[in-house]
């Protein structure tokens, strides 16, 4: 389960960022921020002409001692970054992919809402609940 | 079970609940209806509820008597406290809090309990039982979130304090704040309600009902006030009226609650519709919503795009965040547009919000858009959501009541299902599919390459003759002619044919007439003609084998034709069947014969034609088709010889020969037709062959022109053979009668087709070779010319 989930806009500012252990959030924010460089690197490595071929799921961006950071980019250059606990070894790549898919689909639903202005922070309750379901239940 | 001891508070509480549930005042509460609602509101898992019911003996009795009911309530309290459910626990567990019944929509129901003055424990089960709306007013204390709410809450706060105080007094304070928005005179709220909905309110004011007040609010909304209220929605203080209404209801609620008179409560409950759903849309409300919908989108089955909806709902002056949430709730299928149901749900939520109701986390059942598109919802009109979901409250399915936590899980499923349903309903995927299919079918007949319009090749004799004549000029194009459209695999065959034919330059000739033929519904001749002109024409004489209009006109076609013939014939006419069948049978003998006839390449096209001519008569129905089958039949019988003829017709005699070998069967069919054409003698056989000749006829015609000479001699032979064949055929007709022959016929035709294919392939290769040779010659000539030219230039 994810420890932190972030949605970054095309201009690289966060639309939504949420971590489970509410303390130490800054650390996660920093990790997400640094991972953006890796994301950009991966995107540009694919080449501009290969946007279609580029897979949305970027995979493991970089691992740290305690955490692993995964990335996902949509075709509109909106990035999803997910930080998972390294100790959670049971998480397979497929699961990560499915989590990103869910994120993407919820994000799309948020976009479909006419009252949402693209570029605003995401305040949708449905999106929140979906992310909550993906996060580790830290109790 | 018996021996239940209740404290005073419990006693009173239970009595109230029982009265609430005992709608009929019979001292017996049926297992359905309010009791289930009550249990549902207890937020217990379904199994626990079932267990409780069993324990209290209701199952035994079939209903809840007073004692059973009390026991049940006690068990509910036990369960809610976390103690295991046991009979003994009823009395052993001391100091049980009163069972909590939380109404679905209102988490704040519990707050009502606080206002329940008589109950020391703030378990407002009673109030909880009461439909949420009344509670809302109370709740407002806690629900902040809206400015609108706050004023009310203040009023609410006053109420609990002095519950018995005439509500009319307290509320006025809050409503006043609303008043400024109201267009209505700020009379006492109590007046308002009375003035408004009238009948609904009067009982309230009179009896001060508790629970139903909330319901009444909504009910009351329906009559006149709603119109004013609703109308104002679009304008500045749309909600004013509603708000005004609400405060009144609030007062009533508080009053009622405090009163807590079972009788009145019962009355009220009765007045309100059956277990209610504060979210239910009344008729008047719905009508209003529909009218509003029409202002945006006249088509009730259409959508309101997101932008239009945004503008509309922005007028309600709710915060964008809330509107966004309302949208999320109501756009059921997440398509960015609102259908009528979704719009009504959204509107309803906006109204509710304006009135201070908190937005639910999940869309309430009654607001779920009816998946009517796909389902036949029972309540198409009023209760959008209830169709699939509302189910009988009696079920008390936890998943259904929004309050249940499990709802959150079920909703997505339901949502998905509904989304799928609505989506599929709305999407024109089916249409697109059909369109797509339709696109596939009609090939452009003009395009030679395009499958030549599956026209049954039931080439009429005349047509075939015409075709033959037309094609007289181009032997090469023969392939097309023989092909004659095959009904079933026309397109494919056509394509194949066309490709083949094109190679041979079919379209060159006046075979274009075949084009016209192809378009011509009349199959018989058409197929033939088609094939002639279009290489692409569907040579499907027989469904299965797409005997492309190969140069072996009769053969290939015949085989295919046979198939068609066989099939169609068998189904229809005996003769036809006979003919069709014969192919099955005859093929056996035919193959043997076929080689023979094949040899006779030069079979008269005429003969075939004659055959075909006759055959078509017999098998008129199968226009494109397959004369091959017929052919085969014929081939077997007479046409074998004719096949040769047909093959002869093809310019590539050699190839024809080869083809004939393999496609002898096919050719047989063709030859059959040809033979028919040619030989009148084979009349009897023709009859049988008639089917097959369909395809061949055109070819035979051509052939005739070209290789008549060749054919002649063969014709003679063929005629002889035809005579024999005729005899054979004559016998055959009887054979194929059996349906089983069809299969054989099919298989035979398949075989023949395959043979024809190989023959044609060979033919093709040979032609290619010839082409190369010719090209080489040409090149050499050109070179020579060039060599000579320079001298001239000099």
GROMACS .gro file of C-alpha atoms in nm, chain B residues 421-793:
model
  373
  560UNK     CA    1  -2.594  -0.003  -1.844
  561UNK     CA    2  -2.656   0.356  -1.896
  562UNK     CA    3  -2.354   0.390  -2.098
  563UNK     CA    4  -2.442   0.114  -2.322
  564UNK     CA    5  -2.784   0.251  -2.341
  565UNK     CA    6  -2.672   0.587  -2.431
  566UNK     CA    7  -2.386   0.504  -2.642
  567UNK     CA    8  -2.463   0.443  -2.992
  568UNK     CA    9  -2.221   0.164  -2.997
  569UNK     CA   10  -2.481  -0.065  -3.123
  570UNK     CA   11  -2.558   0.177  -3.389
  571UNK     CA   12  -2.205   0.214  -3.481
  572UNK     CA   13  -2.174  -0.152  -3.493
  573UNK     CA   14  -2.464  -0.190  -3.716
  574UNK     CA   15  -2.342   0.081  -3.932
  575UNK     CA   16  -2.019  -0.081  -3.952
  576UNK     CA   17  -2.169  -0.404  -4.052
  577UNK     CA   18  -2.378  -0.246  -4.308
  578UNK     CA   19  -2.075  -0.085  -4.447
  579UNK     CA   20  -1.914  -0.409  -4.490
  580UNK     CA   21  -2.190  -0.556  -4.682
  581UNK     CA   22  -2.248  -0.331  -4.972
  582UNK     CA   23  -1.952  -0.349  -5.183
  583UNK     CA   24  -1.929  -0.095  -5.442
  584UNK     CA   25  -2.045  -0.274  -5.740
  585UNK     CA   26  -1.872  -0.037  -5.959
  586UNK     CA   27  -1.543  -0.128  -5.829
  587UNK     CA   28  -1.446  -0.419  -6.021
  588UNK     CA   29  -1.223  -0.536  -5.755
  589UNK     CA   30  -1.483  -0.503  -5.503
  590UNK     CA   31  -1.670  -0.810  -5.453
  591UNK     CA   32  -1.915  -0.812  -5.710
  592UNK     CA   33  -2.221  -0.770  -5.516
  593UNK     CA   34  -2.334  -1.097  -5.407
  594UNK     CA   35  -2.582  -1.162  -5.658
  595UNK     CA   36  -2.712  -1.494  -5.686
  596UNK     CA   37  -2.605  -1.650  -5.989
  597UNK     CA   38  -2.907  -1.781  -6.125
  598UNK     CA   39  -2.805  -1.666  -6.452
  599UNK     CA   40  -3.088  -1.665  -6.676
  600UNK     CA   41  -3.023  -1.820  -6.993
  601UNK     CA   42  -3.071  -1.500  -7.169
  602UNK     CA   43  -2.838  -1.321  -6.947
  603UNK     CA   44  -2.583  -1.573  -6.983
  604UNK     CA   45  -2.606  -1.562  -7.348
  605UNK     CA   46  -2.574  -1.197  -7.342
  606UNK     CA   47  -2.281  -1.220  -7.127
  607UNK     CA   48  -2.128  -1.464  -7.349
  608UNK     CA   49  -2.176  -1.240  -7.638
  609UNK     CA   50  -2.034  -0.952  -7.465
  610UNK     CA   51  -1.746  -1.138  -7.357
  611UNK     CA   52  -1.691  -1.275  -7.682
  612UNK     CA   53  -1.418  -1.036  -7.728
  613UNK     CA   54  -1.219  -1.104  -7.426
  614UNK     CA   55  -1.139  -1.443  -7.335
  615UNK     CA   56  -0.926  -1.331  -7.068
  616UNK     CA   57  -1.203  -1.193  -6.890
  617UNK     CA   58  -1.361  -1.518  -6.893
  618UNK     CA   59  -1.258  -1.597  -6.558
  619UNK     CA   60  -1.498  -1.351  -6.440
  620UNK     CA   61  -1.782  -1.483  -6.622
  621UNK     CA   62  -1.756  -1.827  -6.508
  622UNK     CA   63  -1.740  -1.703  -6.173
  623UNK     CA   64  -2.081  -1.588  -6.164
  624UNK     CA   65  -2.174  -1.451  -5.848
  625UNK     CA   66  -2.208  -1.675  -5.566
  626UNK     CA   67  -2.450  -1.573  -5.316
  627UNK     CA   68  -2.294  -1.658  -4.997
  628UNK     CA   69  -1.943  -1.572  -5.037
  629UNK     CA   70  -2.001  -1.317  -5.290
  630UNK     CA   71  -1.795  -1.055  -5.140
  631UNK     CA   72  -1.505  -1.271  -5.080
  632UNK     CA   73  -1.539  -1.447  -5.395
  633UNK     CA   74  -1.590  -1.136  -5.576
  634UNK     CA   75  -1.283  -1.002  -5.439
  635UNK     CA   76  -1.097  -1.304  -5.528
  636UNK     CA   77  -1.254  -1.314  -5.859
  637UNK     CA   78  -1.201  -0.960  -5.917
  638UNK     CA   79  -0.845  -0.988  -5.829
  639UNK     CA   80  -0.806  -1.275  -6.052
  640UNK     CA   81  -1.008  -1.125  -6.315
  641UNK     CA   82  -0.846  -0.803  -6.302
  642UNK     CA   83  -0.529  -0.962  -6.359
  643UNK     CA   84  -0.677  -1.087  -6.664
  644UNK     CA   85  -0.828  -0.761  -6.741
  645UNK     CA   86  -1.175  -0.859  -6.715
  646UNK     CA   87  -1.326  -0.536  -6.678
  647UNK     CA   88  -1.212  -0.444  -7.007
  648UNK     CA   89  -1.493  -0.571  -7.188
  649UNK     CA   90  -1.830  -0.486  -7.206
  650UNK     CA   91  -1.847  -0.703  -6.921
  651UNK     CA   92  -1.909  -0.394  -6.752
  652UNK     CA   93  -2.247  -0.502  -6.824
  653UNK     CA   94  -2.193  -0.747  -6.559
  654UNK     CA   95  -2.153  -0.459  -6.333
  655UNK     CA   96  -2.486  -0.355  -6.413
  656UNK     CA   97  -2.586  -0.699  -6.362
  657UNK     CA   98  -2.439  -0.716  -6.032
  658UNK     CA   99  -2.636  -0.428  -5.927
  659UNK     CA  100  -2.927  -0.584  -6.082
  660UNK     CA  101  -3.117  -0.772  -5.836
  661UNK     CA  102  -3.192  -1.032  -6.079
  662UNK     CA  103  -2.954  -1.274  -6.014
  663UNK     CA  104  -2.951  -1.526  -6.258
  664UNK     CA  105  -2.806  -1.353  -6.543
  665UNK     CA  106  -2.636  -1.112  -6.326
  666UNK     CA  107  -2.403  -1.338  -6.174
  667UNK     CA  108  -2.293  -1.455  -6.496
  668UNK     CA  109  -2.262  -1.116  -6.635
  669UNK     CA  110  -2.099  -0.993  -6.333
  670UNK     CA  111  -1.844  -1.235  -6.346
  671UNK     CA  112  -1.787  -1.160  -6.692
  672UNK     CA  113  -1.740  -0.802  -6.654
  673UNK     CA  114  -1.606  -0.783  -6.316
  674UNK     CA  115  -1.340  -0.994  -6.229
  675UNK     CA  116  -1.452  -0.894  -5.901
  676UNK     CA  117  -1.801  -0.996  -5.942
  677UNK     CA  118  -1.890  -1.243  -5.697
  678UNK     CA  119  -1.864  -1.565  -5.853
  679UNK     CA  120  -2.044  -1.714  -5.581
  680UNK     CA  121  -2.251  -1.956  -5.723
  681UNK     CA  122  -2.216  -2.167  -5.432
  682UNK     CA  123  -2.191  -2.026  -5.104
  683UNK     CA  124  -1.902  -2.213  -4.971
  684UNK     CA  125  -1.661  -2.212  -5.247
  685UNK     CA  126  -1.576  -1.874  -5.360
  686UNK     CA  127  -1.495  -1.979  -5.696
  687UNK     CA  128  -1.343  -1.666  -5.807
  688UNK     CA  129  -1.421  -1.590  -6.157
  689UNK     CA  130  -1.138  -1.787  -6.264
  690UNK     CA  131  -1.079  -1.845  -6.616
  691UNK     CA  132  -1.235  -2.171  -6.583
  692UNK     CA  133  -1.568  -2.037  -6.604
  693UNK     CA  134  -1.781  -2.325  -6.590
  694UNK     CA  135  -1.587  -2.539  -6.367
  695UNK     CA  136  -1.520  -2.318  -6.085
  696UNK     CA  137  -1.847  -2.169  -6.102
  697UNK     CA  138  -2.013  -2.480  -6.144
  698UNK     CA  139  -1.877  -2.611  -5.832
  699UNK     CA  140  -1.976  -2.314  -5.642
  700UNK     CA  141  -2.295  -2.302  -5.813
  701UNK     CA  142  -2.356  -2.647  -5.728
  702UNK     CA  143  -2.326  -2.572  -5.374
  703UNK     CA  144  -2.569  -2.301  -5.386
  704UNK     CA  145  -2.792  -2.495  -5.592
  705UNK     CA  146  -2.773  -2.780  -5.370
  706UNK     CA  147  -2.853  -2.583  -5.074
  707UNK     CA  148  -3.114  -2.371  -5.206
  708UNK     CA  149  -3.256  -2.626  -5.417
  709UNK     CA  150  -3.282  -2.878  -5.158
  710UNK     CA  151  -3.463  -2.648  -4.942
  711UNK     CA  152  -3.694  -2.540  -5.207
  712UNK     CA  153  -3.780  -2.732  -5.498
  713UNK     CA  154  -3.735  -3.084  -5.536
  714UNK     CA  155  -3.586  -3.038  -5.862
  715UNK     CA  156  -3.365  -2.784  -5.733
  716UNK     CA  157  -3.288  -3.009  -5.457
  717UNK     CA  158  -3.243  -3.271  -5.699
  718UNK     CA  159  -3.010  -3.065  -5.880
  719UNK     CA  160  -2.839  -2.965  -5.573
  720UNK     CA  161  -2.810  -3.305  -5.452
  721UNK     CA  162  -2.707  -3.453  -5.763
  722UNK     CA  163  -2.395  -3.264  -5.730
  723UNK     CA  164  -2.327  -3.453  -5.426
  724UNK     CA  165  -2.388  -3.775  -5.579
  725UNK     CA  166  -2.281  -3.706  -5.920
  726UNK     CA  167  -1.954  -3.569  -5.815
  727UNK     CA  168  -1.845  -3.909  -5.752
  728UNK     CA  169  -1.914  -4.026  -6.089
  729UNK     CA  170  -1.841  -3.691  -6.221
  730UNK     CA  171  -1.487  -3.674  -6.122
  731UNK     CA  172  -1.436  -3.967  -6.327
  732UNK     CA  173  -1.629  -3.810  -6.592
  733UNK     CA  174  -1.489  -3.478  -6.536
  734UNK     CA  175  -1.149  -3.567  -6.645
  735UNK     CA  176  -1.308  -3.686  -6.947
  736UNK     CA  177  -1.496  -3.383  -7.022
  737UNK     CA  178  -1.208  -3.183  -6.920
  738UNK     CA  179  -1.025  -3.326  -7.200
  739UNK     CA  180  -1.285  -3.206  -7.414
  740UNK     CA  181  -1.205  -2.865  -7.339
  741UNK     CA  182  -1.339  -2.735  -7.639
  742UNK     CA  183  -1.665  -2.820  -7.510
  743UNK     CA  184  -1.908  -2.606  -7.665
  744UNK     CA  185  -1.988  -2.319  -7.467
  745UNK     CA  186  -2.300  -2.346  -7.646
  746UNK     CA  187  -2.369  -2.671  -7.504
  747UNK     CA  188  -2.310  -2.537  -7.174
  748UNK     CA  189  -2.503  -2.241  -7.242
  749UNK     CA  190  -2.787  -2.439  -7.339
  750UNK     CA  191  -2.752  -2.627  -7.031
  751UNK     CA  192  -2.726  -2.328  -6.829
  752UNK     CA  193  -3.011  -2.182  -6.995
  753UNK     CA  194  -3.216  -2.469  -6.907
  754UNK     CA  195  -3.080  -2.489  -6.568
  755UNK     CA  196  -3.156  -2.143  -6.477
  756UNK     CA  197  -3.503  -2.207  -6.555
  757UNK     CA  198  -3.507  -2.468  -6.308
  758UNK     CA  199  -3.328  -2.301  -6.046
  759UNK     CA  200  -3.428  -1.953  -6.088
  760UNK     CA  201  -3.405  -1.882  -5.735
  761UNK     CA  202  -3.055  -1.908  -5.689
  762UNK     CA  203  -2.921  -1.632  -5.862
  763UNK     CA  204  -2.583  -1.618  -5.780
  764UNK     CA  205  -2.540  -1.918  -5.679
  765UNK     CA  206  -2.426  -2.170  -5.762
  766UNK     CA  207  -2.474  -2.302  -6.048
  767UNK     CA  208  -2.172  -2.468  -5.951
  768UNK     CA  209  -2.361  -2.712  -5.762
  769UNK     CA  210  -2.567  -2.749  -6.057
  770UNK     CA  211  -2.271  -2.771  -6.258
  771UNK     CA  212  -2.136  -3.036  -6.062
  772UNK     CA  213  -2.446  -3.215  -6.092
  773UNK     CA  214  -2.451  -3.162  -6.445
  774UNK     CA  215  -2.098  -3.222  -6.474
  775UNK     CA  216  -2.158  -3.546  -6.328
  776UNK     CA  217  -2.429  -3.612  -6.557
  777UNK     CA  218  -2.384  -3.439  -6.873
  778UNK     CA  219  -2.175  -3.164  -6.835
  779UNK     CA  220  -1.860  -3.332  -6.789
  780UNK     CA  221  -1.815  -3.296  -7.143
  781UNK     CA  222  -1.934  -2.955  -7.131
  782UNK     CA  223  -1.698  -2.872  -6.870
  783UNK     CA  224  -1.442  -2.925  -7.113
  784UNK     CA  225  -1.618  -2.692  -7.327
  785UNK     CA  226  -1.626  -2.441  -7.068
  786UNK     CA  227  -1.274  -2.475  -6.988
  787UNK     CA  228  -1.213  -2.438  -7.345
  788UNK     CA  229  -1.379  -2.121  -7.342
  789UNK     CA  230  -1.107  -1.984  -7.147
  790UNK     CA  231  -0.843  -1.858  -7.360
  791UNK     CA  232  -0.601  -2.049  -7.173
  792UNK     CA  233  -0.703  -2.368  -7.292
  793UNK     CA  234  -0.411  -2.527  -7.150
  794UNK     CA  235  -0.476  -2.388  -6.822
  795UNK     CA  236  -0.824  -2.476  -6.863
  796UNK     CA  237  -0.726  -2.818  -6.911
  797UNK     CA  238  -0.532  -2.815  -6.603
  798UNK     CA  239  -0.797  -2.643  -6.426
  799UNK     CA  240  -1.037  -2.877  -6.555
  800UNK     CA  241  -0.844  -3.151  -6.410
  801UNK     CA  242  -0.863  -3.013  -6.074
  802UNK     CA  243  -1.162  -2.813  -6.113
  803UNK     CA  244  -1.316  -3.059  -6.326
  804UNK     CA  245  -1.584  -3.082  -6.083
  805UNK     CA  246  -1.628  -2.719  -6.096
  806UNK     CA  247  -1.609  -2.717  -6.454
  807UNK     CA  248  -1.852  -2.981  -6.465
  808UNK     CA  249  -2.090  -2.745  -6.330
  809UNK     CA  250  -1.985  -2.490  -6.567
  810UNK     CA  251  -1.978  -2.720  -6.844
  811UNK     CA  252  -2.307  -2.822  -6.736
  812UNK     CA  253  -2.434  -2.488  -6.792
  813UNK     CA  254  -2.250  -2.465  -7.104
  814UNK     CA  255  -2.363  -2.789  -7.211
  815UNK     CA  256  -2.701  -2.692  -7.138
  816UNK     CA  257  -2.663  -2.399  -7.341
  817UNK     CA  258  -2.522  -2.591  -7.609
  818UNK     CA  259  -2.716  -2.894  -7.609
  819UNK     CA  260  -3.072  -2.897  -7.626
  820UNK     CA  261  -3.048  -3.260  -7.620
  821UNK     CA  262  -2.943  -3.246  -7.276
  822UNK     CA  263  -3.263  -3.089  -7.197
  823UNK     CA  264  -3.350  -3.338  -6.943
  824UNK     CA  265  -3.016  -3.313  -6.801
  825UNK     CA  266  -3.033  -2.951  -6.840
  826UNK     CA  267  -3.310  -2.952  -6.609
  827UNK     CA  268  -3.099  -3.086  -6.346
  828UNK     CA  269  -2.813  -2.895  -6.461
  829UNK     CA  270  -3.014  -2.596  -6.480
  830UNK     CA  271  -2.891  -2.500  -6.150
  831UNK     CA  272  -2.538  -2.530  -6.231
  832UNK     CA  273  -2.549  -2.379  -6.564
  833UNK     CA  274  -2.634  -2.063  -6.405
  834UNK     CA  275  -2.286  -1.967  -6.362
  835UNK     CA  276  -2.140  -2.123  -6.656
  836UNK     CA  277  -2.380  -1.985  -6.897
  837UNK     CA  278  -2.204  -1.664  -6.926
  838UNK     CA  279  -1.885  -1.834  -6.973
  839UNK     CA  280  -2.019  -2.071  -7.210
  840UNK     CA  281  -2.141  -1.786  -7.404
  841UNK     CA  282  -1.804  -1.643  -7.427
  842UNK     CA  283  -1.654  -1.960  -7.479
  843UNK     CA  284  -1.881  -2.024  -7.745
  844UNK     CA  285  -1.773  -1.730  -7.931
  845UNK     CA  286  -1.420  -1.803  -7.893
  846UNK     CA  287  -1.382  -2.157  -7.899
  847UNK     CA  288  -1.691  -2.266  -8.046
  848UNK     CA  289  -1.502  -2.447  -8.294
  849UNK     CA  290  -1.316  -2.622  -8.036
  850UNK     CA  291  -1.615  -2.681  -7.850
  851UNK     CA  292  -1.806  -2.806  -8.133
  852UNK     CA  293  -1.627  -3.121  -8.164
  853UNK     CA  294  -1.646  -3.162  -7.803
  854UNK     CA  295  -1.994  -3.066  -7.805
  855UNK     CA  296  -2.066  -3.350  -8.015
  856UNK     CA  297  -1.894  -3.567  -7.780
  857UNK     CA  298  -2.051  -3.394  -7.501
  858UNK     CA  299  -2.381  -3.420  -7.646
  859UNK     CA  300  -2.330  -3.778  -7.655
  860UNK     CA  301  -2.216  -3.769  -7.314
  861UNK     CA  302  -2.482  -3.538  -7.223
  862UNK     CA  303  -2.716  -3.791  -7.340
  863UNK     CA  304  -2.555  -4.022  -7.109
  864UNK     CA  305  -2.535  -3.764  -6.850
  865UNK     CA  306  -2.886  -3.681  -6.902
  866UNK     CA  307  -2.974  -4.025  -6.826
  867UNK     CA  308  -2.756  -4.011  -6.531
  868UNK     CA  309  -2.896  -3.691  -6.425
  869UNK     CA  310  -3.234  -3.819  -6.466
  870UNK     CA  311  -3.152  -4.079  -6.225
  871UNK     CA  312  -2.980  -3.842  -6.010
  872UNK     CA  313  -3.264  -3.618  -5.940
  873UNK     CA  314  -3.417  -3.883  -5.742
  874UNK     CA  315  -3.111  -3.935  -5.548
  875UNK     CA  316  -3.040  -3.599  -5.420
  876UNK     CA  317  -3.375  -3.572  -5.275
  877UNK     CA  318  -3.250  -3.685  -4.954
  878UNK     CA  319  -3.131  -3.407  -4.750
  879UNK     CA  320  -2.826  -3.591  -4.660
  880UNK     CA  321  -2.710  -3.542  -5.007
  881UNK     CA  322  -2.666  -3.186  -4.937
  882UNK     CA  323  -2.371  -3.248  -4.731
  883UNK     CA  324  -2.222  -3.459  -4.990
  884UNK     CA  325  -2.302  -3.204  -5.244
  885UNK     CA  326  -2.137  -2.946  -5.035
  886UNK     CA  327  -1.836  -3.149  -4.984
  887UNK     CA  328  -1.826  -3.235  -5.342
  888UNK     CA  329  -1.857  -2.881  -5.440
  889UNK     CA  330  -1.589  -2.793  -5.199
  890UNK     CA  331  -1.371  -3.044  -5.356
  891UNK     CA  332  -1.450  -2.916  -5.692
  892UNK     CA  333  -1.382  -2.569  -5.589
  893UNK     CA  334  -1.054  -2.661  -5.457
  894UNK     CA  335  -0.976  -2.830  -5.772
  895UNK     CA  336  -1.084  -2.533  -5.961
  896UNK     CA  337  -0.867  -2.321  -5.746
  897UNK     CA  338  -0.566  -2.520  -5.822
  898UNK     CA  339  -0.648  -2.522  -6.182
  899UNK     CA  340  -0.690  -2.157  -6.184
  900UNK     CA  341  -0.372  -2.109  -6.000
  901UNK     CA  342  -0.194  -2.305  -6.256
  902UNK     CA  343  -0.363  -2.112  -6.521
  903UNK     CA  344  -0.254  -1.800  -6.359
  904UNK     CA  345   0.102  -1.903  -6.345
  905UNK     CA  346   0.096  -2.001  -6.703
  906UNK     CA  347  -0.050  -1.674  -6.798
  907UNK     CA  348   0.212  -1.497  -6.605
  908UNK     CA  349   0.469  -1.686  -6.792
  909UNK     CA  350   0.316  -1.597  -7.117
  910UNK     CA  351   0.302  -1.241  -7.012
  911UNK     CA  352   0.665  -1.242  -6.936
  912UNK     CA  353   0.743  -1.391  -7.266
  913UNK     CA  354   0.541  -1.136  -7.442
  914UNK     CA  355   0.704  -0.861  -7.254
  915UNK     CA  356   1.040  -0.988  -7.340
  916UNK     CA  357   0.947  -0.992  -7.696
  917UNK     CA  358   0.828  -0.646  -7.672
  918UNK     CA  359   1.143  -0.532  -7.514
  919UNK     CA  360   1.349  -0.694  -7.774
  920UNK     CA  361   1.144  -0.530  -8.042
  921UNK     CA  362   1.182  -0.199  -7.885
  922UNK     CA  363   1.548  -0.240  -7.864
  923UNK     CA  364   1.562  -0.317  -8.223
  924UNK     CA  365   1.361  -0.018  -8.297
  925UNK     CA  366   1.589   0.194  -8.100
  926UNK     CA  367   1.880   0.058  -8.279
  927UNK     CA  368   1.725   0.145  -8.602
  928UNK     CA  369   1.627   0.487  -8.497
  929UNK     CA  370   1.964   0.630  -8.439
  930UNK     CA  371   2.029   0.581  -8.801
  931UNK     CA  372   1.739   0.796  -8.873
  932UNK     CA  373   1.858   1.056  -8.637
   0.00000   0.00000   0.00000
